[in-house]
XYZ file of C-alpha atoms in Angstrom:
255
model
C -30.411 -10.042 16.010
C -30.043 -6.338 15.632
C -26.657 -5.464 14.165
C -27.133 -1.853 15.281
C -27.874 -2.842 18.893
C -24.793 -5.078 19.017
C -22.630 -2.377 17.460
C -23.821 0.335 19.873
C -23.227 -1.891 22.906
C -19.725 -2.725 21.691
C -18.924 0.946 21.132
C -19.689 1.566 24.815
C -17.633 -1.466 25.884
C -14.667 -0.165 23.898
C -15.201 3.446 24.967
C -14.941 2.500 28.652
C -12.121 0.015 28.092
C -14.102 -2.854 29.600
C -12.029 -6.040 29.702
C -13.591 -7.974 32.601
C -17.094 -8.407 34.063
C -16.358 -6.356 37.178
C -15.699 -3.308 34.998
C -19.294 -3.219 33.718
C -20.473 -0.542 36.158
C -23.937 0.274 34.870
C -24.643 3.151 37.244
C -21.402 4.899 36.248
C -21.998 4.327 32.539
C -25.613 5.488 32.785
C -24.731 8.666 34.696
C -21.911 9.465 32.290
C -24.375 9.238 29.415
C -26.963 11.512 31.011
C -29.123 8.957 32.817
C -30.113 8.819 36.479
C -31.202 5.487 37.984
C -33.808 5.255 40.745
C -35.660 2.395 42.415
C -39.363 2.910 43.088
C -42.491 0.827 43.341
C -43.997 0.392 39.888
C -47.341 -1.028 38.842
C -47.783 -2.803 35.533
C -44.116 -2.691 34.558
C -40.668 -3.603 35.876
C -38.669 -0.818 34.271
C -39.368 2.642 32.939
C -37.369 5.152 30.923
C -38.381 8.789 30.618
C -36.014 10.879 28.544
C -35.610 13.937 26.383
C -33.043 14.254 23.606
C -30.013 14.325 25.905
C -30.961 13.174 29.420
C -33.227 10.683 31.086
C -34.450 8.846 34.160
C -34.435 5.061 34.536
C -36.790 3.682 37.176
C -36.461 0.060 38.293
C -39.146 -1.727 40.281
C -37.941 -1.685 43.879
C -39.565 -4.965 44.919
C -37.543 -7.057 42.445
C -35.451 -9.360 44.620
C -32.712 -10.450 42.229
C -29.880 -7.975 41.676
C -29.026 -9.685 38.386
C -32.518 -9.046 37.087
C -32.268 -5.385 38.076
C -28.981 -5.116 36.172
C -30.602 -6.502 33.035
C -33.485 -4.037 33.325
C -31.039 -1.137 33.700
C -29.010 -2.290 30.685
C -32.242 -2.748 28.719
C -33.341 0.823 29.463
C -29.880 2.173 28.608
C -30.372 0.336 25.328
C -33.638 2.159 24.660
C -31.908 5.477 25.348
C -28.918 4.750 23.101
C -30.950 3.245 20.265
C -33.499 6.078 20.220
C -31.053 8.886 20.912
C -32.203 12.366 20.031
C -35.871 11.600 20.700
C -38.240 12.272 23.577
C -39.494 8.943 24.917
C -41.439 7.215 27.634
C -40.840 3.449 27.686
C -42.703 1.091 30.011
C -41.255 -2.427 30.051
C -43.235 -5.366 31.425
C -41.655 -8.598 32.668
C -42.339 -10.300 29.324
C -40.164 -7.669 27.628
C -37.090 -9.150 29.272
C -37.625 -12.861 28.683
C -39.932 -13.786 25.815
C -38.150 -11.939 23.036
C -40.072 -13.645 20.232
C -43.333 -12.019 21.334
C -41.945 -8.504 21.674
C -41.922 -5.675 19.184
C -38.689 -4.686 17.433
C -37.781 -1.917 19.902
C -37.999 -4.260 22.902
C -36.028 -6.949 21.070
C -33.296 -4.476 20.154
C -33.058 -3.256 23.758
C -32.705 -6.870 24.924
C -29.974 -7.557 22.371
C -28.167 -4.397 23.497
C -28.455 -5.400 27.173
C -27.209 -8.931 26.536
C -24.239 -7.685 24.517
C -23.377 -5.060 27.128
C -23.692 -7.322 30.169
C -22.004 -10.293 28.499
C -19.426 -8.895 26.042
C -18.871 -11.689 23.541
C -15.082 -11.943 23.705
C -14.988 -11.777 27.507
C -17.831 -14.291 27.800
C -16.255 -16.819 25.428
C -12.849 -16.474 27.084
C -14.471 -17.314 30.413
C -16.103 -20.411 28.866
C -12.976 -21.652 27.104
C -11.989 -25.191 28.035
C -14.812 -25.611 30.547
C -17.193 -28.552 30.597
C -20.798 -27.485 30.102
C -23.247 -28.000 32.947
C -25.491 -25.896 35.128
C -22.415 -25.190 37.266
C -20.914 -23.240 34.369
C -24.109 -21.180 34.014
C -24.126 -20.501 37.767
C -20.440 -19.543 37.662
C -21.016 -17.234 34.690
C -24.023 -15.622 36.375
C -21.984 -14.969 39.525
C -19.037 -13.492 37.641
C -21.116 -11.324 35.304
C -23.571 -10.410 38.105
C -26.595 -11.379 36.049
C -29.585 -13.657 36.466
C -29.367 -17.350 35.659
C -32.015 -16.949 32.959
C -30.208 -14.101 31.181
C -26.917 -15.989 31.456
C -28.380 -19.193 30.029
C -29.976 -17.247 27.170
C -26.641 -15.630 26.324
C -24.931 -19.018 26.370
C -27.603 -20.413 24.061
C -26.829 -17.576 21.652
C -23.031 -17.655 21.587
C -21.752 -20.501 23.782
C -19.271 -23.033 22.438
C -21.574 -25.984 23.199
C -24.943 -25.975 21.364
C -27.683 -26.011 23.998
C -31.400 -25.447 24.378
C -32.754 -23.450 27.313
C -36.372 -24.056 28.312
C -38.184 -22.192 31.074
C -41.362 -23.677 32.512
C -43.663 -22.541 35.282
C -46.539 -24.428 36.904
C -45.836 -27.294 34.456
C -46.322 -25.004 31.445
C -43.521 -24.080 29.035
C -43.173 -20.281 28.994
C -40.222 -19.656 26.685
C -37.192 -21.296 25.146
C -34.033 -20.541 23.198
C -31.951 -22.897 21.035
C -28.374 -22.439 19.856
C -28.253 -22.260 16.056
C -26.326 -25.569 15.938
C -28.570 -27.450 18.359
C -30.297 -30.311 16.469
C -33.814 -29.032 17.235
C -35.072 -25.460 17.036
C -38.729 -25.520 18.108
C -40.510 -26.174 21.402
C -44.306 -26.031 21.440
C -45.405 -23.633 24.172
C -48.899 -25.133 24.181
C -47.711 -28.494 25.511
C -47.130 -28.950 29.264
C -43.958 -30.480 30.671
C -44.126 -34.241 30.166
C -42.797 -37.319 31.930
C -39.781 -37.655 29.622
C -38.257 -34.611 31.354
C -36.953 -34.625 34.907
C -38.502 -31.173 35.271
C -41.848 -32.892 35.789
C -40.471 -34.556 38.919
C -40.022 -31.120 40.430
C -43.650 -30.186 39.728
C -44.760 -33.513 41.212
C -42.823 -32.632 44.374
C -40.151 -35.248 43.857
C -36.420 -34.750 44.160
C -34.706 -33.997 40.868
C -31.160 -35.173 40.098
C -28.431 -32.608 40.602
C -26.189 -34.033 37.872
C -26.883 -34.090 34.109
C -29.257 -36.906 33.166
C -29.836 -38.701 29.899
C -33.220 -37.968 28.337
C -34.733 -38.392 24.889
C -35.878 -35.750 22.425
C -39.510 -36.686 23.131
C -39.233 -34.631 26.332
C -39.305 -31.276 24.535
C -39.062 -31.366 20.757
C -41.906 -33.505 19.386
C -43.287 -30.641 17.261
C -39.970 -29.741 15.641
C -40.039 -30.538 11.912
C -36.682 -32.329 12.319
C -37.913 -34.340 15.288
C -36.482 -37.817 15.722
C -37.943 -39.898 18.509
C -35.551 -41.389 21.059
C -32.724 -38.996 20.112
C -30.502 -38.999 23.197
C -29.719 -35.761 25.008
C -28.472 -34.530 28.358
C -30.746 -32.497 30.627
C -29.996 -30.615 33.814
C -32.538 -28.552 35.717
C -32.353 -25.475 37.921
C -35.517 -25.059 40.021
C -36.820 -21.676 41.179
C -38.979 -22.626 44.143
C -40.243 -19.086 44.804
C -41.735 -19.013 41.281
C -42.675 -22.720 41.028
C -40.540 -22.749 37.898
C -37.697 -24.720 36.323
C -34.914 -23.647 33.989
C -34.023 -26.710 31.905
C -30.669 -26.937 30.134
C -30.497 -29.483 27.309
C -27.527 -30.469 25.159
C -26.302 -33.355 23.025
C -24.568 -36.391 24.457
């Protein structure tokens, strides 16, 4: 992770005296720092930043339905502006820029790190999680309180949460991206392999009901290509379906 991106986000958090999620007013922060935010129809990208050395314009794709996703895009573009301050720039950010960090260039990764740190300040985030049992309900609760998408919230939890988890996003039965907490027993998910029958996510794609509560699965569901793979290693899995995208966000943690 970019130390500079984290540091710059925390400087802003401290500068504005942010101590709770409802104080993260992106439009106010952006305007105060010389940025205007507009929503327009965009083709080929979901967010755009055009700026000179001191001012800029952030454009967010108007047709995006989720307010949490729009907030992440805004924070991401603020990150570009802060991290490249003093330069004239035009940044076009596609959807992949905001989710599949491993495939992005360093500037996109840094902007994502900045956005995550700014939207989910570490101390505030961990305080909210303290003493709470992990499940998808916690992720939903966090997303509601921090006004962010479920995906961004789950990714942040995988980075800094107090329970080591893996987050796996699949669409049309194909794994698209994943993130593992540094202390989770496995660290690699093969993106070339489709969702298999060891995961309850496959039930969703086969148009079956999926359990609402955490279910016991085995490591063979996701981690067969990890060099530390152990077959039949027991784990919990809980799934959040996104019917409008034919996608599933799978949360996995140790029993």
